[in-house]
CSV table of C-alpha atoms in Angstrom, one decimal:
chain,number,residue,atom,x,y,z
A,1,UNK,CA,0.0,0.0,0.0
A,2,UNK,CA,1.4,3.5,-0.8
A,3,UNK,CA,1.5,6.3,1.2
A,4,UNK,CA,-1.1,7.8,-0.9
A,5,UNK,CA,-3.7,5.2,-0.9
A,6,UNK,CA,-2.7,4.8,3.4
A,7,UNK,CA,-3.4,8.1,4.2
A,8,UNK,CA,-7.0,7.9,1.6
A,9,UNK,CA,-7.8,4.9,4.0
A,10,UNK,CA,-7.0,6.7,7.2
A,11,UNK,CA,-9.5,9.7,5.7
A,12,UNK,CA,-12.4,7.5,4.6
A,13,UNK,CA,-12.0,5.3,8.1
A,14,UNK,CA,-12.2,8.7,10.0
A,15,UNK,CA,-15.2,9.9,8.1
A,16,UNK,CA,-17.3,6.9,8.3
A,17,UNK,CA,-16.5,6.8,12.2
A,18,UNK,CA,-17.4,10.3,12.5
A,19,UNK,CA,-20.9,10.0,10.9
A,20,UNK,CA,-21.4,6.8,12.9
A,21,UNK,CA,-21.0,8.6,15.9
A,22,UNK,CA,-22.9,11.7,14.3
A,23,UNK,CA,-25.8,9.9,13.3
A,24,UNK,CA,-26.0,7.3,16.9
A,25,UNK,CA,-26.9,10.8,18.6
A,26,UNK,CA,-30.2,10.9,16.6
A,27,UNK,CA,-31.0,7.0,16.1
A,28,UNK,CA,-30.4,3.8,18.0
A,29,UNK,CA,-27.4,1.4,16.3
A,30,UNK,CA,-30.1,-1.4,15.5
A,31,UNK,CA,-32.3,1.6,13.5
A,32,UNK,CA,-28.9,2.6,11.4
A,33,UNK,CA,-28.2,1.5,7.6
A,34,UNK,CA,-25.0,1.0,6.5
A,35,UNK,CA,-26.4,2.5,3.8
A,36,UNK,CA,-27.4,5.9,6.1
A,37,UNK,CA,-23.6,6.1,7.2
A,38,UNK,CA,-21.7,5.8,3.9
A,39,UNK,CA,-24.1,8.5,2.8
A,40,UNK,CA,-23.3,10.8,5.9
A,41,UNK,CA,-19.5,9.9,5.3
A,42,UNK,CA,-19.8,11.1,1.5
A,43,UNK,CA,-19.2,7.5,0.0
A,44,UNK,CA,-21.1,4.2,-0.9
A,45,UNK,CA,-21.5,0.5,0.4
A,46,UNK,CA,-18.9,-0.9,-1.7
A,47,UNK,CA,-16.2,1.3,0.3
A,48,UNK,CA,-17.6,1.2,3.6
A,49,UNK,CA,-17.5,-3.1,3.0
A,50,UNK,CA,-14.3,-2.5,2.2
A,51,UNK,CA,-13.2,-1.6,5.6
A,52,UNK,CA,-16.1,-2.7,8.0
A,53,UNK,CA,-17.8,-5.9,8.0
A,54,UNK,CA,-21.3,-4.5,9.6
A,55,UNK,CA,-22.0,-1.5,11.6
A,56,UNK,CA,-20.9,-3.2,15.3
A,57,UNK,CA,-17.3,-3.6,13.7
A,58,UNK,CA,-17.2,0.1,12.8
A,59,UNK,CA,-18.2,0.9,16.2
A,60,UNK,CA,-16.2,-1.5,17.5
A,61,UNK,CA,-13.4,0.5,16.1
A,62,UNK,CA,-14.1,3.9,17.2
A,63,UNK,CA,-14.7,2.2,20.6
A,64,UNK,CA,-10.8,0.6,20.3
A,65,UNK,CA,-9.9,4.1,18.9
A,66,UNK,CA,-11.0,6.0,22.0
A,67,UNK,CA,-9.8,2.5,24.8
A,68,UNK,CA,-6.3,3.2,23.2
A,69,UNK,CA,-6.0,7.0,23.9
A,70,UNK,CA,-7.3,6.1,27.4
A,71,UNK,CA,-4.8,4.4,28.2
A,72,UNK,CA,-2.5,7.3,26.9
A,73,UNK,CA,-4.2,9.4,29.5
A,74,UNK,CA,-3.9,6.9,31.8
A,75,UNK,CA,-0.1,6.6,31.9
A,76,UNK,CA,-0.1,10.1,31.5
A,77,UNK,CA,-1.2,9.9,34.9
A,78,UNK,CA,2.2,8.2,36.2
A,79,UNK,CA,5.0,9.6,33.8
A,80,UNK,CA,8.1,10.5,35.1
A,81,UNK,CA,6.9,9.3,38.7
A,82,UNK,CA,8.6,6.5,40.4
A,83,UNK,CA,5.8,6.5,42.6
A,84,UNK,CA,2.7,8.0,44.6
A,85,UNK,CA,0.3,8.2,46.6
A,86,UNK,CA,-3.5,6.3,46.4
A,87,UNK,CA,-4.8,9.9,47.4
A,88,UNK,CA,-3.1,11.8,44.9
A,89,UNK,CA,-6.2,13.1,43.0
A,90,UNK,CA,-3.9,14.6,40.0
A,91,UNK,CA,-3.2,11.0,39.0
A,92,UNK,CA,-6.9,10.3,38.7
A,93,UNK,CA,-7.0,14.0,36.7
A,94,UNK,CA,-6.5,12.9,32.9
A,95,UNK,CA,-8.9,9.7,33.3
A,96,UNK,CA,-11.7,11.9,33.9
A,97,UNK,CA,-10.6,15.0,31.7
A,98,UNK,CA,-10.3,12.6,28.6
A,99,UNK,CA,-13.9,10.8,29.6
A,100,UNK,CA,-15.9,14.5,30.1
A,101,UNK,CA,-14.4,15.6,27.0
A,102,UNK,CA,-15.7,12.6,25.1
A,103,UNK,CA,-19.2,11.7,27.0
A,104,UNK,CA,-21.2,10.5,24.5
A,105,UNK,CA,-18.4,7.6,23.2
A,106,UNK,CA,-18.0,7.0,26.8
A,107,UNK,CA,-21.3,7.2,27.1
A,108,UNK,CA,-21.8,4.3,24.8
A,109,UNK,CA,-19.0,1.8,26.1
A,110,UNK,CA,-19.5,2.5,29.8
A,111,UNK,CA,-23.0,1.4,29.8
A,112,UNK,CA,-22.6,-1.5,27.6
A,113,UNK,CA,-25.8,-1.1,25.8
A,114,UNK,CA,-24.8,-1.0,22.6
A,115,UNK,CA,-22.0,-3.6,21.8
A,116,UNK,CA,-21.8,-6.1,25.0
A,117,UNK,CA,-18.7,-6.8,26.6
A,118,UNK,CA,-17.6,-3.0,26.0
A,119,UNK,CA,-17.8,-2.5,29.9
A,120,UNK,CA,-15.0,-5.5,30.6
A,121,UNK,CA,-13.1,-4.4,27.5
A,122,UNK,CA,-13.4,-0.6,29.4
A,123,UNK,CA,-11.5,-2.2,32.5
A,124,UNK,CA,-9.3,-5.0,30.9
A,125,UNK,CA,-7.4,-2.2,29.5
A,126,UNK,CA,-7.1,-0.6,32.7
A,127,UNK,CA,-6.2,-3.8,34.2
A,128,UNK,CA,-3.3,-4.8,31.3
A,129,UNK,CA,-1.5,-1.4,32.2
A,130,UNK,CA,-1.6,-1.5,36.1
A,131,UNK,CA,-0.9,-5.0,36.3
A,132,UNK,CA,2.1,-4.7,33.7
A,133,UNK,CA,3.5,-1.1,34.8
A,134,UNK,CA,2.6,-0.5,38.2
A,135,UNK,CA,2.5,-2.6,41.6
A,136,UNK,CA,1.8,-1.4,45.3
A,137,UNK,CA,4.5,-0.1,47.6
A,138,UNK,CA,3.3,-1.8,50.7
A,139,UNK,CA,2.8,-5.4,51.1
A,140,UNK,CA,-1.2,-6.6,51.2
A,141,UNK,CA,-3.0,-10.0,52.6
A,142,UNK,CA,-5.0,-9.9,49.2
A,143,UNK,CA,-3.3,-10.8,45.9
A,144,UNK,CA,-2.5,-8.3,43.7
A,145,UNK,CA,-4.2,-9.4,40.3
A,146,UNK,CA,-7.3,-9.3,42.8
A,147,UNK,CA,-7.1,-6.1,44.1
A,148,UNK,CA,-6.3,-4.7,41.0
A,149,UNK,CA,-9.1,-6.0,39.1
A,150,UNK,CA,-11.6,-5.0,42.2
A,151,UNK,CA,-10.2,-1.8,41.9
A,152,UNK,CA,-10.6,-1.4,37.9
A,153,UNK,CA,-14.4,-2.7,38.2
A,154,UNK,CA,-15.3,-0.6,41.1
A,155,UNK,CA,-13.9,2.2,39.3
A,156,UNK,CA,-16.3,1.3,36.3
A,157,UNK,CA,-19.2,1.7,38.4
A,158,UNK,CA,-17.8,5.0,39.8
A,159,UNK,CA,-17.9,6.4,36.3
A,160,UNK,CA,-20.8,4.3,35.2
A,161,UNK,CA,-22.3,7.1,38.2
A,162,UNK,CA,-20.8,9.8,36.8
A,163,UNK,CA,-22.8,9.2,33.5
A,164,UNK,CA,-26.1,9.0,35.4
A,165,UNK,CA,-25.4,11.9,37.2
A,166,UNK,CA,-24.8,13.6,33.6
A,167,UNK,CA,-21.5,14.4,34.2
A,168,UNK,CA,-22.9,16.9,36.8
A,169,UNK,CA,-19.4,17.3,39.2
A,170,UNK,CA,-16.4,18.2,37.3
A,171,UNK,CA,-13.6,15.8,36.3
A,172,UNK,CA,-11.6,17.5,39.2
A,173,UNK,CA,-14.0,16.8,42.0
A,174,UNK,CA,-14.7,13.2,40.8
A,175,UNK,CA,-10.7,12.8,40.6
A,176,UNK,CA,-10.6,13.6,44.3
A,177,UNK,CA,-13.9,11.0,45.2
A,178,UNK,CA,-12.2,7.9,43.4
A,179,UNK,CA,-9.1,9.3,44.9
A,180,UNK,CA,-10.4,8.8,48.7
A,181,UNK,CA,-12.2,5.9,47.8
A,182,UNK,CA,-9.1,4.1,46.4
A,183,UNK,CA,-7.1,5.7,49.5
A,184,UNK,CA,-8.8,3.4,51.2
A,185,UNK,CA,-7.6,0.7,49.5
A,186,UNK,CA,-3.5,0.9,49.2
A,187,UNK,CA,-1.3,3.4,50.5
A,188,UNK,CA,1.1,4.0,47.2
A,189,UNK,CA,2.1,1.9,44.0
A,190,UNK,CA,5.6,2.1,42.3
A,191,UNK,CA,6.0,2.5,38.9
A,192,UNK,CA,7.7,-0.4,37.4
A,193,UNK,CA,10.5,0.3,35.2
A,194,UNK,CA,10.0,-0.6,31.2
């Protein structure tokens, strides 16, 4: 593939993820033509095929999309720290900013609704990077993978909250609930050295 026809791809991708996610604020997934989306995204079936199998994998997609710059934000919150503190709310800072400034995606994966299994795909990220990259500083009578992973769901239902609550409390004052709440779980975790 040339750099020409690479870059087309990336452009036609982009477009037909942007009028899925354009079009999913007026209609329900199961309501949507593939059909309605090409024509919103300026091309036909034939190229939208030629990328996506079916709507859900387009979606599926822009769900991957936004999961992987999470996790961008999420090491963001540890970079150039050897390690800190459970109630440092700044750490939990770029989780939050990064969800409120995309609500309706996260919207759509945190409640699961729409393609099932988004919710543990949510946390399994989470999980991946803290159990690979980060481990606690103080020694615990629970195993780690299970603290970790109570941690990550509880946290889900934390934001799943914040959703119902339609984003009503800022991403700074929700950083400093999950901070307390997770203080109350660990005292610090070291970063681990890639």
């Amino acid at each position: 593939m040339t750099n020409n026809e690479d870059r087309r791809t990336k452009r036609t991708q982009k477009k037909l993820k942007h009028a899925l996610l354009e079009l999913l604020k007026e209609k329900e997934l199961n309501d949507l033509s593939i059909t309605e989306v090409a024509q919103y995204a300026q091309c036909n079936r034939v190229t939208f095929y030629s990328h996506y199998r079916d709507l859900h994998a387009l979606l599926a997609a822009i769900f991957d999309d936004y999961l992987k710059e999470l996790i961008t934000y999420f090491r963001k919150s540890y970079q150039n720290l050897e390690r800190f503190s459970s109630d440092d709310e700044h750490r939990h800072l770029p989780l939050f900013e990064f969800i409120y400034q995309n609500q309706f995606v996260f919207s759509l994966i945190l409640k699961g609704e729409v393609i099932p299994g988004s919710q543990n795909q949510f946390c399994e990220s989470l999980v991946q990077v803290s159990s690979t990259e980060l481990r606690l500083g103080e020694t615990t009578e629970i195993e780690i993978p299970a603290l970790n992973y109570f941690l990550t769901y509880g946290s889900l239902g934390f934001f799943i909250y914040w959703i119902q609550q339609e984003f009503k409390d800022s991403p700074e004052v929700m950083a400093k609930k999950l901070s307390y709440l997770q203080s109350k779980m660990f005292k610090e975790a070291i970063v681990l050295e890639k």
